[in-house]
Short mmCIF file of C-alpha atoms in Angstrom, two decimals:
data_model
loop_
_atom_site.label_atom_id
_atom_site.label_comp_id
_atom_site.label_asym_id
_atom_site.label_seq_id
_atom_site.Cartn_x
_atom_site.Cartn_y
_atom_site.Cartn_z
CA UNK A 23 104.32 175.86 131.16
CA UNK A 24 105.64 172.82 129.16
CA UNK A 25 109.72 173.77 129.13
CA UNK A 26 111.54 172.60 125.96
CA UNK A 27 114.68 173.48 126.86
CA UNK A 28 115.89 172.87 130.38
CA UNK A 29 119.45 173.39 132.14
CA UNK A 30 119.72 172.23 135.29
CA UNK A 31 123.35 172.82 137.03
CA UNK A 32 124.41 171.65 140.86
CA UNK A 33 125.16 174.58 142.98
CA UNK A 34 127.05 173.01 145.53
CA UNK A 35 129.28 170.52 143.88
CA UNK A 36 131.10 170.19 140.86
CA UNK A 37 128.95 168.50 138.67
CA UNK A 38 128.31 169.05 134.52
CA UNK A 39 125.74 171.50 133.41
CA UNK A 40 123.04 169.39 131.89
CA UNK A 41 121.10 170.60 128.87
CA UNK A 42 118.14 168.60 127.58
CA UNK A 43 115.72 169.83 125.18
CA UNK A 44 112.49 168.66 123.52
CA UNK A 45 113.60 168.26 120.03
CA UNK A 46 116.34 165.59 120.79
CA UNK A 47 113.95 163.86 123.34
CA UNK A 48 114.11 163.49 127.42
CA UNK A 49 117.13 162.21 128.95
CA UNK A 50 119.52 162.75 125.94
CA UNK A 51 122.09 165.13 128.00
CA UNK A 52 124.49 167.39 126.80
CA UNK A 53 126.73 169.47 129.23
CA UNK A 54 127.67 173.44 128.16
CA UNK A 55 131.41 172.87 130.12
CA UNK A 56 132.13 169.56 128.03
CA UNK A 57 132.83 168.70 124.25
CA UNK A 58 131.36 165.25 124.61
CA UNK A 59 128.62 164.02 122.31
CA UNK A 60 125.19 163.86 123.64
CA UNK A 61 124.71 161.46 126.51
CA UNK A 62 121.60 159.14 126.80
CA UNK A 63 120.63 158.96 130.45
CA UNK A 64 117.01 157.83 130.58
CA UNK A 65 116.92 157.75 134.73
CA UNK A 66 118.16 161.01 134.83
CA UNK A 67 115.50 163.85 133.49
CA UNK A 68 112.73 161.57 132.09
CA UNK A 69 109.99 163.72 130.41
CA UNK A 70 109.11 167.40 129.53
CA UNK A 71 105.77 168.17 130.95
CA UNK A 72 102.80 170.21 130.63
CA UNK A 73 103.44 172.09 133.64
CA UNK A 74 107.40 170.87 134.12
CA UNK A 75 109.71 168.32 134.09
CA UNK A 76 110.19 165.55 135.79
CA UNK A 77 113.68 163.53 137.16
CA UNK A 78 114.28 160.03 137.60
CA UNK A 79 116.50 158.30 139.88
CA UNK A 80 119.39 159.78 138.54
CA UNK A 81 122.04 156.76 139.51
CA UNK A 82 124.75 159.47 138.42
CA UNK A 83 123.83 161.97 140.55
CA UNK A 84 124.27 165.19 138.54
CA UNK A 85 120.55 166.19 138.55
CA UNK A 86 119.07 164.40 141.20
CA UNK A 87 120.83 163.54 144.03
CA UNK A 88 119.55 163.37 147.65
CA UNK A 89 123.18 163.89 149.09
CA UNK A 90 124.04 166.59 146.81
CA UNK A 91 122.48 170.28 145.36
CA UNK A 92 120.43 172.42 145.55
CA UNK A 93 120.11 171.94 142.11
CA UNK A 94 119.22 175.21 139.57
CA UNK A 95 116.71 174.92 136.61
CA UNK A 96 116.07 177.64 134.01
CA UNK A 97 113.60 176.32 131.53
CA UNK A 98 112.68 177.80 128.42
CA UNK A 99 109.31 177.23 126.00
CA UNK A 100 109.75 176.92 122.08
CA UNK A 101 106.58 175.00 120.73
CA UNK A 102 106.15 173.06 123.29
CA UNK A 103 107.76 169.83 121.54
CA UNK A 104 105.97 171.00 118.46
CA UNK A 105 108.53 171.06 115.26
CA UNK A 106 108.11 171.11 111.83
CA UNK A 107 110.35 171.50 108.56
CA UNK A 108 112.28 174.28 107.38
CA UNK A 109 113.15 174.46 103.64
CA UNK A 110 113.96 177.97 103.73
CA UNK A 111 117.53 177.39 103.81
CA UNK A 112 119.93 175.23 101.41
CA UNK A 113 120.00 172.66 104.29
CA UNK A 114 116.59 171.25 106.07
CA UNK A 115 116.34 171.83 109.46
CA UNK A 116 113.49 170.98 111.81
CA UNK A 117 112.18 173.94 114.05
CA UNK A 118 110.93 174.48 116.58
CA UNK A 119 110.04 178.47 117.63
CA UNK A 120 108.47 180.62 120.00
CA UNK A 121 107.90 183.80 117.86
CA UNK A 122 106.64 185.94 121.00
CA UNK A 123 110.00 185.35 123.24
CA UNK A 124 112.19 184.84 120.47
CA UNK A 125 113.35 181.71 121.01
CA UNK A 126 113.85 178.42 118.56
CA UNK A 127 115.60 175.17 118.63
CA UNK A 128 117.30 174.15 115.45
CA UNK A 129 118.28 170.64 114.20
CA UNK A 130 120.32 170.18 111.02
CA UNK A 131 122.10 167.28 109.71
CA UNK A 132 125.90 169.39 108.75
CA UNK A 133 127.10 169.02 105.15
CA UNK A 134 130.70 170.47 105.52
CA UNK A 135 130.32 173.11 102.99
CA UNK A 136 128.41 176.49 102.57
CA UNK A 137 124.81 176.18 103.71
CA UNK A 138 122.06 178.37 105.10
CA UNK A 139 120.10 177.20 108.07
CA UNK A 140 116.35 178.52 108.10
CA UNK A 141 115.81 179.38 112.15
CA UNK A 142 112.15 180.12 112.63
CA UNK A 143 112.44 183.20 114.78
CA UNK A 144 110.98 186.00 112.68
CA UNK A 145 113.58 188.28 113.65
CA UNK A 146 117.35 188.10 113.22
CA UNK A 147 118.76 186.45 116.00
CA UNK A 148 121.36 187.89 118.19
CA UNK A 149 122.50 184.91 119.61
CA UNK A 150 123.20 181.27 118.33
CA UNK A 151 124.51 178.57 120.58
CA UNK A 152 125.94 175.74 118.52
CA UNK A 153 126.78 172.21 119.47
CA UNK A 154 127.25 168.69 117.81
CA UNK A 155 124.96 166.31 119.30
CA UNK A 156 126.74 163.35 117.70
CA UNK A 157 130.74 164.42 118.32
CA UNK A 158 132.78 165.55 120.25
CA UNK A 159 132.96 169.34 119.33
CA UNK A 160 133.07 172.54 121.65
CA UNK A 161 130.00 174.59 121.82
CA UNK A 162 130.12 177.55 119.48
CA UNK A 163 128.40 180.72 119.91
CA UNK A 164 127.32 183.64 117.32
CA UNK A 165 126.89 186.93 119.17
CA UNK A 166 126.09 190.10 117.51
CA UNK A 167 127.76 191.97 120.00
CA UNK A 168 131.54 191.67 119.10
CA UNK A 169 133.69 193.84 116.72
CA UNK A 170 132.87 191.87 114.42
CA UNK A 171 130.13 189.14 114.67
CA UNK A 172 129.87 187.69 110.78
CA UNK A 173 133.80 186.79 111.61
CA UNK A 174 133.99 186.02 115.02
CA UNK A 175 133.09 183.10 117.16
CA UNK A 176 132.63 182.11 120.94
CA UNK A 177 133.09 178.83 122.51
CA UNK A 178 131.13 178.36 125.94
CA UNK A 179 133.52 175.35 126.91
CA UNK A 180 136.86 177.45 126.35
CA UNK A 181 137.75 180.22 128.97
CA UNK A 182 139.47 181.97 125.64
CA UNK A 183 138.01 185.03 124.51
CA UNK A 184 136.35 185.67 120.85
CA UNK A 185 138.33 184.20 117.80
CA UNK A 186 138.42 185.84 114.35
CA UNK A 187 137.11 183.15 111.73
CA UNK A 188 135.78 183.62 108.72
CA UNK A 189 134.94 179.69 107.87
CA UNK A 190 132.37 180.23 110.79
CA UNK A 191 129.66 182.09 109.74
CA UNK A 192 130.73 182.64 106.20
CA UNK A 193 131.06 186.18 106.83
CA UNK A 194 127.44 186.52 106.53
CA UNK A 195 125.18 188.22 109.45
CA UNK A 196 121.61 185.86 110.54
CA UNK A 197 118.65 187.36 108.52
CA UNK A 198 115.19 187.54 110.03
CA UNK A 199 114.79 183.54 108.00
CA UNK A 200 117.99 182.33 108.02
CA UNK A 201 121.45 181.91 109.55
CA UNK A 202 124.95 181.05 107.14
CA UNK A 203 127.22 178.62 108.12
CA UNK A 204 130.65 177.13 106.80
CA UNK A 205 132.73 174.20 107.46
CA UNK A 206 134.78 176.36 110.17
CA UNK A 207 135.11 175.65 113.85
CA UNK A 208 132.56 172.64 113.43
CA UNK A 209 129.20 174.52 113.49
CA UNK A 210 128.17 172.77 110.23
CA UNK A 211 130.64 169.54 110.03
CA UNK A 212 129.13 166.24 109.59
CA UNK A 213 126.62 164.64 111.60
CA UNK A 214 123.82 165.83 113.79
CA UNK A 215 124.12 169.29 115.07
CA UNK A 216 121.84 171.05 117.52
CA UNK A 217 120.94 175.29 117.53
CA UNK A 218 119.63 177.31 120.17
CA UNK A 219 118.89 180.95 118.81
CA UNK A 220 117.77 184.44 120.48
CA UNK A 221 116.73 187.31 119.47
CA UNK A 222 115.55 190.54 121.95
CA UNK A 223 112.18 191.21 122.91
CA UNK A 224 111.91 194.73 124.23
CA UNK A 225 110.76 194.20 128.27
CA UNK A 226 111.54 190.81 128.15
CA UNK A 227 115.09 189.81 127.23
CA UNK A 228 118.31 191.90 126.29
CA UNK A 229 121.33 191.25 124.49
CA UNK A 230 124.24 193.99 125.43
CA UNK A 231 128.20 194.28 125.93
CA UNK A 232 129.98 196.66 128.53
CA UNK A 233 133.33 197.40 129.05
CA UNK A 234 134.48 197.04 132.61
CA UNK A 235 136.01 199.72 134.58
CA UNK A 236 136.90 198.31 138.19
CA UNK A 237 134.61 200.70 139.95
CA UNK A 238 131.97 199.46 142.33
CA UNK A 239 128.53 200.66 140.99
CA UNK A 240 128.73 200.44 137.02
CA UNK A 241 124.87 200.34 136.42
CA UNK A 242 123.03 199.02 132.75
CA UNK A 243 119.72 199.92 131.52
CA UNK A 244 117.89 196.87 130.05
CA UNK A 245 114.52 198.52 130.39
CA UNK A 246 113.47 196.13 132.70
CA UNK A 247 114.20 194.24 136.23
CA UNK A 248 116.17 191.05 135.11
CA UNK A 249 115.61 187.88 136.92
CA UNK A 250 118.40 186.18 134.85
#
């Protein structure tokens, strides 16, 4: 299928986790472990495919080097590079969905202030990944499986556990349409900001929290095999 979303990671060497998606174009990278702005590298991953993707010479190494890897890809379809414009919220965004998997890409230009973000999913998502593609600004993350998920945030580039604020989400849970944002923890600052959203598709994907227990053998029921 034609990905729109790939993140490719070295598994042998300590190299960034690269990100590139469809809606921001080939080759503009942006790296889960980092804070950094997006990163144009146009001879690193070149073009989002019908069937794939395909690399380039990759002078930097961190997706396609001969003397390092095996490298990891997990790929994801939206609309296949299709987006359009979202009104529904007070802020425009440009969408891109896959209703079936439950899975959009959201692009918003941040206003600093109280906003709502229209998402595309048809169903409330579970999980939002949030990053600046024009500052440096840690990756935020909505989950609906904290204490308390309209007040609490995640960052994936900060080994710290979940952190109560209310200027995040505006204490407001995503609807099936839309998801609220403040001025909090940069998810809706200025400039150009980039959402990947999730909701669960019985048999297909699964959203859960466990506690753990030290005991060799805790099992979970997902209702399917997983394969990631």
């Amino acid at each position: 299928f034609k990905p729109d979303l790939v993140w490719i990671k070295d598994r042998n060497n300590g190299e960034s986790h690269i990100w590139n998606d469809s809606t921001r174009g080939a080759g503009n990278d942006l790296s889960s472990n980092s804070i950094n702005a997006q990163a144009n590298r146009p001879t690193g991953f070149t073009s989002f495919d019908s069937d794939g993707f395909t690399l380039g010479t990759d002078s930097g190494g961190v997706v396609n080097d001969s003397s390092r890897g095996p490298y990891v890809a997990w790929c994801w379809k939206a609309g296949g590079g299709t987006t359009s414009s979202n009104t529904e919220g007070s802020i425009t965004s440009t969408v891109q969905a896959n209703t079936k998997a439950r899975f959009s890409i959201v692009k918003f230009v941040g206003t600093g202030a109280n906003a709502t973000v229209g998402h595309g999913l048809g169903a409330a998502p579970e999980i939002i990944i949030f990053k600046s593609s024009t500052a440096v600004s840690g990756w935020k993350m909505f989950t609906n499986q904290t204490s308390d998920p309209a007040n609490q945030v995640m960052e994936l580039s900060d080994p710290n556990g979940v952190a109560a604020r209310t200027d995040a989400f505006n204490g407001t849970l995503p609807t099936s349409s839309l998801f609220s944002i403040t001025d909090g923890w940069t998810v809706n600052a200025g400039g150009q900001f980039i959402a990947y959203c999730f909701a669960e598709v019985a048999g297909f994907s699964s959203f859960g929290s466990y506690t753990g227990n030290g005991t060799a053998g805790q099992s979970f029921t997902t209702g399917f095999e997983p394969t990631w």
